[in-house]
Amino acid sequence: MSIKHAQPKSSFDAAATALAFPLGGIGTGNVSLGARGELRDWEIFNSPAKGSILPNTFFALRVQSPGQPPVARVLEGALQPPFNLSHGYHPSQNGGLPRFASSTFRGQYPFAHVDLDDPSVPVHVSLEAFTPLIPLNPEDSGIPCASLTYTLTNRSSEPVAITLVGSLCNPVGGVRFDPFMNIAHSRKGKTLNQARHESGFRGVYMTADEIAGDDPDFGSMALVTTHPNVTVKPHWLRSGWWDFLQEFWDDLSSDGVLTDLGYDGASPDGRPDTGSVGVIDELAPGESRSYPFWIAWHFPNRHNSWHGPQAVRAGAAPTIRNHYAVRFNDAWDVAAYTVGEWPRLSAETRKFHDAFFDSTLPGYVLDAVSANIVPMRSTTCFWLEDGRFYGWEGCFDTGGCCAGSCTHVWSYAYSLAFLFPSLEREMRRIEFEVETEPDGYMMFRNMKSLGEEFIWVWGAQKPEAAVDGQMGTVLRAYREWQLSGDRAWLERIWPGIKRAMDFASIHWDTDHDFVLDGKQHNTYDIEFYGPNPLSSIYFLAALRATEELARVLDEPALAERCRNAFEAGSRKLDSLLWNGEYFVQRIDDVDAYKYQHGLGCLTDQLLGQLHAHALGLGDLLPADHIRTAIKSVFDYNFRAGFENHTNCQRTYVLNDESGLLLCTWPKGGRPKYPFVYSDEVWTGIEYHVAAELIYNGWLDAGLQLVKTVQDRHDGVRRNRWDEVECGHHYARSMSSWAVLLALSGQHGDLGHGELSFDPVTDASTDPDRFQAFWSNGKAWGTYCQTRGADGSWKPEIAVLGGSLDGVTVSACGSRWTVSADPKGRPA
Amino acid sequence: MSIKHAQPKSSFDAAATALAFPLGGIGTGNVSLGARGELRDWEIFNSPAKGSILPNTFFALRVQSPGQPPVARVLEGALQPPFNLSHGYHPSQNGGLPRFASSTFRGQYPFAHVDLDDPSVPVHVSLEAFTPLIPLNPEDSGIPCASLTYTLTNRSSEPVAITLVGSLCNPVGGVRFDPFMNIAHSRKGKTLNQARHESGFRGVYMTADEIAGDDPDFGSMALVTTHPNVTVKPHWLRSGWWDFLQEFWDDLSSDGVLTDLGYDGASPDGRPDTGSVGVIDELAPGESRSYPFWIAWHFPNRHNSWHGPQAVRAGAAPTIRNHYAVRFNDAWDVAAYTVGEWPRLSAETRKFHDAFFDSTLPGYVLDAVSANIVPMRSTTCFWLEDGRFYGWEGCFDTGGCCAGSCTHVWSYAYSLAFLFPSLEREMRRIEFEVETEPDGYMMFRNMKSLGEEFIWVWGAQKPEAAVDGQMGTVLRAYREWQLSGDRAWLERIWPGIKRAMDFASIHWDTDHDFVLDGKQHNTYDIEFYGPNPLSSIYFLAALRATEELARVLDEPALAERCRNAFEAGSRKLDSLLWNGEYFVQRIDDVDAYKYQHGLGCLTDQLLGQLHAHALGLGDLLPADHIRTAIKSVFDYNFRAGFENHTNCQRTYVLNDESGLLLCTWPKGGRPKYPFVYSDEVWTGIEYHVAAELIYNGWLDAGLQLVKTVQDRHDGVRRNRWDEVECGHHYARSMSSWAVLLALSGQHGDLGHGELSFDPVTDASTDPDRFQAFWSNGKAWGTYCQTRGADGSWKPEIAVLGGSLDGVTVSACGSRWTVSADPKGRPA
């Protein structure tokens, strides 16, 4: 079987109702684009809000051919069943307005495209939507805005007059609905809509009166365009029943010029106003033109709490401010910056996109890696004024889920470290500088830095330290050092790293044989007892990382101690846990404690080894055992078809789908109550196993796992841009970046000025060429190697952002140092 | 075109996720059966609850063939996408347990059937579910229970051992979930589960401690079977994580005998317990056997409020008691009665079903008429201790919507009057005896009888009287008299009827020409001004009904006055409103008042005439005008395909669907703001227009309307058993019974001892036979006429419930009086 050349489902029709492509930047929240081109899930108010709608908020088009009646359409594909609302679609959802017969969605993060066609409409519509994303530039990847550019093509043989209008309900102060879904009074204040004209762009600016500047509901929005010929309706009709929509639609349909109704000031009854901004143009037969719009938002204040407003610690400030509030005064300011910098922001984002997707890697790999950039730009993460960066594990529909940049979950995540490494370094700083106690106990959910108590402290009991989180965080510290070569940062956290390792040796290695055996809390939210592969291989990897860091920081005795411990531990672990096929947990009575895995084949067993491979730390155990074990994980735990699978835990995969179970017991010995989650399937684990399979030469199995995850996220069953585990946009899914590392064999050790590539050319969709994206803390670009006439490979590196000046690149047996040579080839 | 023989979509596969077939009786609330055979939408707690789930509540099967490992399955079809829950399916939803590959749902209200098949399961499963429904017997049609009988057929060539288990979470006190969907402490009290064995049936009885007897959360449930060989697990494991499901499933799977875990008393932590009741049997190859279960509930107290707990009138009792609380002490008592009476309850219900569906009417007509029995047995209605019966207009997902047995909406409803006429008479009693003031002003939402203020009174302002509601209620009084011949009841309400007509004459007929012209509030929640067909034809019909009632009550002078008024009004109306094709509203400036229809073709224009036809009151206007007008309504207002329809109001029909608009303006004159709802489509109106089309000989058009509604309710787009307008299970949809009346030409005037049939034989699916169900306040049964060899029709009536003794039946030109002759043929 060769599945590697198969392409993913790259387009989605209107039936893909699970699809929601998040627009928005780092720490800004999102509004998502649905498969029909609709704006959905308004999560810009410092909280997740899956399923939320803004009334009256949509784009619409009026087209008129000479001598013909005008045609008006909402710029969306057809609404999809079920149609089982208790009162039908409310007029504020405009379900009764005509839409386009056909819609096709394509997404390559961060770009989404929607094509709309209808036999009754003489123009073809193509929407491009995105929010700037530039690797190594979190600021410009963290703008609270969404760009929506509609390109119209006149399919007819006559000129057409067009008016393309965006409408936005002013949500400042909080939109509310009565039980009938009528728009009710705002939660706070009264909305103020204002038509504004600035050099270069025009639009509607939206605020509200009577809301204090530090109120979480305080904020502003803007809807703008740079098109020169605009028509603006700052307020829709204030009236009874549903006249607002009738008046707007009649106004648009009649002559394509919007009427300013002349209202002054806030809506007297406190119901939010809607405003519209349109562009007017004429298209010759066959002509295409683009009409850019931006939605900008500015809701600077968020509750200073990991747990919702009720849990704000007494005495702490009730709100904290978003990072973007430092840069922008309000949404108009956001719009002004964005529009002013648009040529650069847009070009750099396209450069990233093209570098990433102009690749010989299979499409589903590109999808898997790029789609999991989303969590860092979703409500899973937030970013504060002073630069502190935090992540939930994931999100409930309407709130963050599982606080504290949880070390064990986030230790699976790679994407952020490779795209915005400064943010990752800040996370390590908090972990080692703030959250690691004098004895090396690390709070695995960081809380202190936000002035919070840990939620899961009962009485005076401190939560268990998490062995995988603590070891993973040491490994991540090493990774951030490799990616950045930032010595000042490393020296700052180094004491914390050493304490954390001390704690592991004392508390988890109770018999001092360098194989952990204590009470080992871990990512399954339970404790393992006795020697087990997850904890101990993780420990071996952390010993290796500490060894390397000790050398960097000139502590050779420590390095030596780590080396010796690693070697002793590796031998002991292999002799103790290897069963000939994989590594098992050694525990006399597997039911003595609940929730062990015992003789089961644990899918996560080689997670520490994956980190070691990705970081260039080599094999932690005999290579043949690693290679056999990872294949056993795949062979035993991958299920094609879940119709007969029995799972009493949570369900992420079912029916005719495929997936990789967290554990199976191919040789028996399943505990009465096996560890929590053992019968589940998590994408974040499937990806790291895929990467480790690929590192070990099991390419087809690795690619199959990646493709399997994409197949499950087909837009009908699940959202391609939202991988769920214990919450939406789950941080663990950012492990997918490791698949890119493994396939391209890219490894940067910028601390030592080294960058190398050793791609799996079998994974290329072109037998004579391999091309993939790379990035690290210094620069990003593409790596390409092509096969010459003599059969030998010729490498080439393109630096598209940042600089690799002075860095030595190794590939295809060559080594060369990058200087000003833009070609990036070996001399 | 001949669509009349087309059959409806009579079966639904698992993709019909919008389907929810309500079980439950009059005034009991419901639990619904989904297309996969799952129990959903637990609305048994005196409130709508669309989308609600009970954790751990499902049926499951263990089957074992000799020498084979056992197979265990949830008795449901496969779960359906989207799978986009933030945390996957929680174990309490058991999404990870294996289900059946194939499920097929068929419903003929009140019976639902689900067939389940799976290649890995050696038995075929067929579920029959219903709640007793016996015409004219509201008590036995109002039992708070659901019967679920699973019939297993051994498809294999070996005997199989089976255990079939139902599990139910004890919901008394209110099941709650934490944000992760873990089952949390009950809202009130602690649950008590008890295994009980009574002669003839066994099961688990569920209550809770510490809840006062008048608390709305007070109550009990029971899950029982009459099978002799049972296995009972009164409590599932009380433990951490998701051990409860693991333990139950392992317990069932291992040997098919459930283990009583020996708990005594309430769950100490206040989390609700789950209990299971199973039957154990063995099936020979090819053998089929049935295993009956009943779920019974008893939640006697409901908030004494049309508007939720917060609106209980000061000083009024906070709760009122359900009618079923008079008959039953608790859920075990319900179960005992139901099981004890089951042979009769079941046989009578089947008799009704067979009488209804053993018909030559097209299947979609039978569906349309039977499916709209649901509202009277849904949360749209409630029934109190003392016999008072009330209806909302419909339901929000989690509450009643639009209180007060709203006269204008309920005036479209026919079904209840023909199945349970005593309840309809009680509604008329309340309306005329309680809610009609001395001057004849009728509160169109009855409130006084519940001690409630009218919600929509602002300050001291009384709501407008509703002209269509008030006239419709007079007509309904006449209908209830015709159906029952209940003179005592009629005499009691007669003064109110006369006052109501006085009010109409004075307040709406300001120029005393018997064509209404005042400010006419109506079912569109706005006021019409000036002469218009809806109000005035309704008034003419009410004048005719009052005339007939005056004759019954021996007031010839009044009868004469009504007759004269009717004749004058009819002439005037026709001369004033007839435009050659239909009747229009006459108003000088249609935009002088908002929300008029003016020259539009109003779909409801002949609603009064439909009532007149159904009640045998004849033509109210020139017959050719009626016939032309109703066809104009269809021709102008029926839309095949809504892709290009523009509707700024609520949306009930869209995309490629078809439907009948409330109004169109084929000759221009559409007001700037036409009346609210004019661009919508309501099933309750489609049905009455269908009936009036059929009364006027436009059979194909009438049938097309009925089929169109069924096509829209295909289980994927909408629920076949929930027609939505301003809420679920909308009362207006009960107009579908009028289609049965029109097609069968049945008319009962039991006050005069007459029953007649004049069927539209063209509507029969058999050219030589017509058969349909009939019912009235005295009896119910089937009417059949068959064509003899000579081409003439021979009528036959079967009385299946009640008695027609002494009633004269007219059909096929014959007249005969029913006595003891069971054949019911003319002599």
XYZ file of N, CA, C and O in Angstrom, chain A residues 73 78-79 81-89 91 95-98 120 179-180 237 239 241-243 245-247 249 395-397 401-402 525-526 594-595 643-652 654-655 670 673 676-677 680 716-718 724-728, chain B residues 73 78-79 81-89 91 95-98 120 179-180 237 239 241-243 245-247 249 395-397 401-402 525-526 594-595 643-652 654-655 670 673 676-677 680 716-718 724-728:
504
model
N -28.117 39.091 -3.230
C -27.843 37.804 -2.598
C -26.973 38.018 -1.363
O -26.065 38.854 -1.371
N -25.918 27.985 0.477
C -27.246 27.683 1.032
C -27.147 27.186 2.469
O -26.252 26.411 2.816
N -28.084 27.619 3.281
C -28.195 27.099 4.651
C -28.420 25.589 4.600
O -29.043 25.080 3.679
N -29.395 21.737 6.499
C -30.189 21.103 7.546
C -29.320 20.604 8.696
O -28.104 20.475 8.511
N -29.909 20.289 9.841
C -31.345 20.333 10.098
C -31.863 21.750 10.315
O -31.135 22.609 10.795
N -33.134 21.919 9.938
C -33.827 23.193 10.140
C -34.819 23.005 11.276
O -36.023 23.019 11.072
N -34.306 22.793 12.463
C -35.210 22.440 13.562
C -35.191 23.438 14.705
O -35.434 23.087 15.855
N -34.906 24.703 14.381
C -35.024 25.743 15.400
C -36.484 25.869 15.828
O -37.396 25.706 15.015
N -36.685 26.186 17.088
C -38.054 26.229 17.617
C -38.901 27.300 16.941
O -40.119 27.198 16.927
N -38.251 28.318 16.381
C -39.001 29.411 15.765
C -38.483 29.731 14.364
O -38.588 30.857 13.895
N -37.905 28.724 13.709
C -37.311 28.987 12.396
C -36.108 29.903 12.546
O -35.696 30.249 13.652
N -35.554 30.289 11.419
C -34.479 31.285 11.478
C -35.097 32.640 11.789
O -36.074 33.045 11.155
N -35.234 36.693 11.720
C -34.774 37.678 10.732
C -33.362 38.201 11.001
O -32.644 38.543 10.062
N -32.214 34.192 7.481
C -32.285 32.890 6.790
C -33.166 32.917 5.553
O -33.039 32.043 4.692
N -34.043 33.899 5.471
C -34.961 33.951 4.341
C -34.437 34.722 3.142
O -35.101 34.784 2.110
N -33.250 35.317 3.266
C -32.694 36.031 2.117
C -32.025 35.035 1.171
O -31.451 34.045 1.609
N -32.105 35.322 -0.117
C -31.521 34.362 -1.063
C -30.006 34.314 -0.956
O -29.349 35.319 -0.697
N -28.477 32.414 -11.193
C -29.209 33.682 -11.328
C -28.331 34.901 -11.131
O -28.818 36.024 -11.217
N -36.119 35.539 24.372
C -36.295 34.108 24.078
C -36.694 33.823 22.631
O -36.444 32.739 22.126
N -37.294 34.801 21.974
C -37.688 34.611 20.577
C -36.527 34.859 19.621
O -36.699 34.777 18.421
N -32.391 50.627 10.370
C -33.627 51.192 10.904
C -33.872 50.732 12.347
O -33.740 49.548 12.662
N -36.697 50.140 14.642
C -38.152 50.026 14.502
C -38.615 48.736 15.111
O -37.822 47.968 15.664
N -40.799 44.968 15.127
C -40.773 43.728 14.375
C -39.446 43.561 13.638
O -38.393 43.729 14.231
N -39.533 43.307 12.342
C -38.306 42.968 11.611
C -38.078 43.945 10.477
O -37.473 43.610 9.461
N -38.553 45.147 10.733
C -38.425 46.184 9.719
C -36.966 46.484 9.414
O -36.638 46.913 8.309
N -34.480 44.594 8.843
C -33.925 43.831 7.719
C -34.633 44.199 6.418
O -34.007 44.331 5.369
N -35.944 44.381 6.518
C -36.705 44.761 5.325
C -36.172 46.078 4.763
O -35.939 46.214 3.558
N -35.962 47.043 5.660
C -35.512 48.363 5.201
C -34.121 48.264 4.597
O -33.846 48.844 3.532
N -32.646 45.607 3.283
C -32.606 44.827 2.043
C -33.248 45.599 0.891
O -32.743 45.578 -0.242
N -10.429 24.348 24.939
C -11.565 25.213 25.270
C -12.871 24.439 25.332
O -13.159 23.624 24.464
N -13.648 24.740 26.345
C -15.074 24.429 26.311
C -15.710 25.274 25.208
O -15.089 26.194 24.674
N -16.970 25.043 24.940
C -17.641 25.887 23.949
C -17.635 27.350 24.383
O -17.595 28.237 23.541
N -10.526 25.602 29.052
C -10.631 24.321 29.745
C -9.261 23.857 30.187
O -8.375 23.643 29.369
N -9.113 23.726 31.481
C -7.898 23.188 32.079
C -6.755 24.188 31.940
O -6.088 24.276 30.919
N -3.941 12.108 33.987
C -4.631 12.618 35.179
C -4.747 11.575 36.275
O -5.642 11.658 37.131
N -3.838 10.607 36.216
C -3.759 9.593 37.271
C -2.269 9.393 37.580
O -1.415 10.050 36.991
N -5.515 1.515 41.027
C -6.368 1.690 39.856
C -5.593 2.413 38.754
O -4.685 3.192 39.034
N -6.016 2.189 37.530
C -5.606 3.013 36.393
C -4.135 2.865 36.006
O -3.465 3.841 35.698
N -16.310 -0.004 14.596
C -17.673 -0.521 14.794
C -17.736 -1.507 15.948
O -18.762 -1.610 16.625
N -16.655 -2.257 16.136
C -16.686 -3.278 17.177
C -15.810 -2.941 18.371
O -15.562 -3.782 19.228
N -15.332 -1.707 18.417
C -14.495 -1.279 19.531
C -15.373 -0.948 20.730
O -16.406 -0.296 20.586
N -14.966 -1.412 21.883
C -15.704 -1.105 23.102
C -14.895 -0.130 23.930
O -13.751 -0.388 24.287
N -15.510 1.016 24.216
C -14.812 2.079 24.920
C -15.782 2.702 25.907
O -16.795 3.279 25.517
N -15.481 2.556 27.181
C -16.347 3.116 28.227
C -15.860 4.493 28.651
O -16.312 5.017 29.675
N -14.918 5.036 27.900
C -14.360 6.336 28.276
C -14.926 7.393 27.316
O -16.059 7.267 26.868
N -14.171 8.424 27.055
C -14.678 9.438 26.130
C -14.499 8.950 24.692
O -13.633 8.147 24.403
N -15.299 9.497 23.793
C -15.322 8.974 22.431
C -14.934 10.064 21.440
O -15.649 11.048 21.289
N -13.810 9.829 20.780
C -13.359 10.767 19.752
C -13.359 10.150 18.360
O -13.223 10.859 17.374
N -15.240 6.871 16.037
C -16.311 5.876 16.097
C -16.730 5.443 14.702
O -16.191 5.922 13.705
N -17.661 4.514 14.671
C -18.231 4.006 13.412
C -17.130 3.459 12.509
O -16.295 2.685 12.951
N -4.989 -6.896 30.888
C -5.719 -5.634 31.014
C -6.265 -5.522 32.426
O -6.948 -6.416 32.930
N -9.773 -1.884 35.884
C -9.994 -0.488 35.519
C -8.686 0.045 34.942
O -7.851 0.573 35.668
N -7.299 5.725 32.917
C -8.250 6.636 32.301
C -7.690 7.045 30.944
O -6.499 7.339 30.844
N -8.510 7.021 29.937
C -8.193 7.432 28.571
C -7.586 6.305 27.724
O -7.334 6.519 26.541
N -9.200 5.555 24.463
C -9.506 6.720 23.628
C -8.474 6.876 22.506
O -7.500 6.128 22.431
N -17.601 17.446 7.682
C -18.952 16.963 7.998
C -18.941 16.347 9.390
O -19.787 16.660 10.231
N -17.949 15.510 9.619
C -17.861 14.893 10.943
C -17.215 15.848 11.943
O -17.689 16.015 13.063
N -16.098 16.455 11.528
C -15.373 17.348 12.432
C -14.775 18.491 11.639
O -14.653 18.412 10.418
N -10.046 18.321 18.630
C -10.621 18.319 19.969
C -10.039 17.188 20.785
O -9.864 16.075 20.293
N -9.698 17.488 22.008
C -9.440 16.386 22.943
C -10.194 16.770 24.221
O -11.405 16.681 24.248
N -9.480 17.239 25.244
C -10.223 17.753 26.396
C -10.478 19.234 26.121
O -9.989 20.119 26.825
N -11.217 19.503 25.039
C -11.512 20.865 24.624
C -11.129 21.110 23.174
O -10.364 20.364 22.568
N -11.718 22.176 22.653
C -11.424 22.602 21.282
C -9.989 23.123 21.169
O -9.419 23.609 22.139
N -24.121 -5.081 22.606
C -24.403 -3.900 21.780
C -25.414 -3.005 22.484
O -26.377 -3.497 23.091
N -25.988 3.553 14.616
C -24.719 4.272 14.768
C -24.946 5.760 15.021
O -25.830 6.383 14.430
N -24.130 6.309 15.907
C -24.151 7.748 16.141
C -23.834 8.486 14.834
O -23.079 7.986 14.000
N -22.815 12.095 12.551
C -22.099 13.372 12.598
C -23.066 14.566 12.634
O -24.224 14.393 12.284
N -22.587 15.745 13.007
C -21.192 16.044 13.323
C -20.785 15.557 14.718
O -21.602 15.508 15.629
N -19.494 15.221 14.823
C -18.918 14.803 16.097
C -18.048 15.946 16.604
O -16.827 15.837 16.651
N -18.672 17.042 16.958
C -17.868 18.220 17.291
C -18.077 18.705 18.717
O -17.923 19.889 19.003
N -18.393 17.776 19.601
C -18.461 18.147 21.015
C -17.069 18.553 21.502
O -16.064 17.986 21.077
N -17.042 19.487 22.424
C -15.743 20.011 22.872
C -14.904 18.943 23.558
O -13.683 19.054 23.589
N -15.536 17.914 24.094
C -14.794 16.882 24.809
C -15.184 15.484 24.342
O -15.091 14.518 25.105
N -15.611 15.377 23.098
C -16.070 14.084 22.599
C -17.349 13.672 23.318
O -17.923 14.433 24.097
N -17.792 12.474 23.055
C -18.927 11.957 23.823
C -18.441 11.588 25.209
O -17.432 10.907 25.369
N -18.561 9.521 28.701
C -18.964 8.141 29.013
C -20.433 8.022 29.428
O -21.055 6.984 29.175
N -20.906 6.911 24.078
C -20.668 6.963 22.627
C -19.667 5.934 22.141
O -19.634 5.618 20.956
N -18.851 5.415 23.065
C -17.819 4.469 22.657
C -18.268 3.022 22.667
O -17.505 2.130 22.279
N -19.489 2.766 23.110
C -19.967 1.378 23.103
C -20.458 1.019 21.703
O -21.023 1.861 21.005
N -20.264 -0.231 21.313
C -20.673 -0.617 19.953
C -22.184 -0.589 19.801
O -22.939 -0.904 20.734
N -22.471 -8.585 12.976
C -21.811 -9.295 14.077
C -22.788 -9.794 15.135
O -22.357 -10.393 16.121
N -18.999 21.063 34.028
C -18.697 21.536 32.672
C -18.121 20.463 31.754
O -18.233 20.548 30.544
N -17.513 19.439 32.340
C -16.968 18.355 31.527
C -18.022 17.337 31.145
O -17.720 16.363 30.485
N -22.125 1.175 39.739
C -20.998 1.449 40.622
C -20.887 2.934 40.952
O -20.983 3.785 40.077
N -18.289 5.393 41.901
C -16.833 5.414 41.899
C -16.344 6.618 41.130
O -17.142 7.446 40.661
N -13.913 8.670 38.124
C -13.781 8.650 36.677
C -14.999 8.014 36.028
O -16.120 8.363 36.364
N -14.773 7.020 35.173
C -15.887 6.482 34.393
C -16.054 5.014 34.656
O -16.504 4.254 33.806
N -15.683 4.640 35.871
C -15.773 3.243 36.247
C -17.208 2.726 36.189
O -17.432 1.532 35.980
N -19.505 3.015 33.999
C -19.865 2.402 32.722
C -19.048 1.131 32.477
O -19.569 0.125 32.010
N -17.772 1.195 32.834
C -16.907 0.025 32.658
C -17.462 -1.153 33.461
O -17.566 -2.266 32.966
N -17.829 -0.864 34.705
C -18.308 -1.943 35.565
C -19.618 -2.506 35.032
O -19.812 -3.723 34.971
N -20.773 -2.422 31.938
C -20.622 -3.104 30.648
C -19.906 -4.438 30.827
O -20.278 -5.439 30.195
N -43.832 25.509 21.782
C -42.802 25.435 22.811
C -41.459 25.954 22.326
O -41.018 25.634 21.224
N -40.823 26.725 23.185
C -39.388 26.942 23.049
C -38.690 25.602 23.309
O -39.307 24.649 23.780
N -37.395 25.577 23.101
C -36.667 24.345 23.412
C -36.817 23.981 24.887
O -36.819 22.799 25.240
N -44.264 28.426 24.912
C -44.146 29.676 24.157
C -45.523 30.208 23.821
O -46.295 29.551 23.138
N -45.807 31.386 24.324
C -47.036 32.110 24.013
C -48.225 31.415 24.689
O -48.781 30.448 24.183
N -50.426 39.025 14.947
C -49.913 39.834 16.059
C -49.854 41.311 15.711
O -49.064 42.058 16.301
N -50.673 41.689 14.747
C -50.808 43.110 14.384
C -52.303 43.383 14.190
O -53.141 42.492 14.383
N -49.006 50.507 9.468
C -48.042 49.466 9.127
C -48.732 48.113 9.136
O -49.713 47.906 9.839
N -48.164 47.194 8.372
C -48.491 45.771 8.483
C -49.893 45.413 8.000
O -50.584 44.616 8.617
N -35.273 29.142 -3.648
C -33.919 29.664 -3.862
C -33.927 31.157 -4.142
O -32.978 31.869 -3.790
N -34.970 31.618 -4.807
C -35.001 33.034 -5.181
C -36.032 33.830 -4.397
O -36.339 34.974 -4.752
N -36.560 33.231 -3.360
C -37.552 33.925 -2.543
C -36.839 34.848 -1.561
O -35.841 34.465 -0.955
N -37.337 36.040 -1.435
C -36.763 37.000 -0.503
C -37.714 37.183 0.668
O -38.869 37.549 0.480
N -37.214 36.899 1.842
C -38.052 36.928 3.044
C -37.232 37.531 4.169
O -36.231 36.959 4.587
N -37.670 38.680 4.629
C -36.961 39.354 5.725
C -37.588 39.001 7.069
O -37.291 39.628 8.087
N -38.459 38.021 7.069
C -39.138 37.647 8.304
C -38.535 36.324 8.807
O -37.354 36.085 8.604
N -39.338 35.528 9.489
C -38.796 34.261 9.967
C -38.774 33.250 8.818
O -39.548 33.357 7.876
N -37.919 32.256 8.942
C -37.719 31.349 7.814
C -38.057 29.926 8.225
O -37.394 29.343 9.082
N -39.090 29.398 7.568
C -39.479 28.011 7.831
C -39.283 27.122 6.614
O -39.356 25.902 6.730
N -36.946 26.866 2.848
C -35.830 27.498 2.143
C -35.230 26.536 1.128
O -35.666 25.401 0.982
N -34.247 27.034 0.413
C -33.514 26.242 -0.585
C -34.466 25.667 -1.628
O -35.296 26.382 -2.164
N -47.864 45.932 -2.857
C -47.232 45.460 -1.618
C -46.842 46.664 -0.761
O -46.167 47.577 -1.232
N -43.973 48.038 4.443
C -43.806 47.039 5.504
C -45.077 46.189 5.543
O -46.023 46.513 6.252
N -46.604 41.529 9.279
C -45.667 40.596 9.858
C -46.112 39.184 9.495
O -47.303 38.886 9.587
N -45.160 38.368 9.072
C -45.345 36.967 8.715
C -45.784 36.759 7.260
O -45.889 35.623 6.825
N -43.771 34.428 5.195
C -43.454 33.142 5.816
C -44.366 32.028 5.281
O -45.280 32.279 4.493
N -34.363 14.522 8.119
C -33.036 15.124 8.011
C -33.164 16.638 8.175
O -32.445 17.262 8.943
N -34.118 17.204 7.455
C -34.321 18.645 7.570
C -35.132 18.988 8.816
O -34.799 19.901 9.542
N -36.210 18.248 9.014
C -37.096 18.534 10.137
C -37.667 17.235 10.666
O -37.638 16.211 9.994
N -43.114 23.043 13.424
C -42.696 24.245 14.148
C -43.292 25.483 13.507
O -43.342 25.587 12.289
N -43.763 26.382 14.349
C -44.071 27.717 13.822
C -43.486 28.677 14.841
O -42.267 28.813 14.910
N -44.347 29.265 15.693
C -43.773 30.046 16.787
C -43.565 29.079 17.954
O -44.173 29.215 19.019
N -42.732 28.073 17.733
C -42.476 27.050 18.730
C -42.718 25.652 18.194
O -43.377 25.453 17.164
N -42.159 24.702 18.919
C -42.327 23.288 18.577
C -43.773 22.839 18.814
O -44.472 23.408 19.653
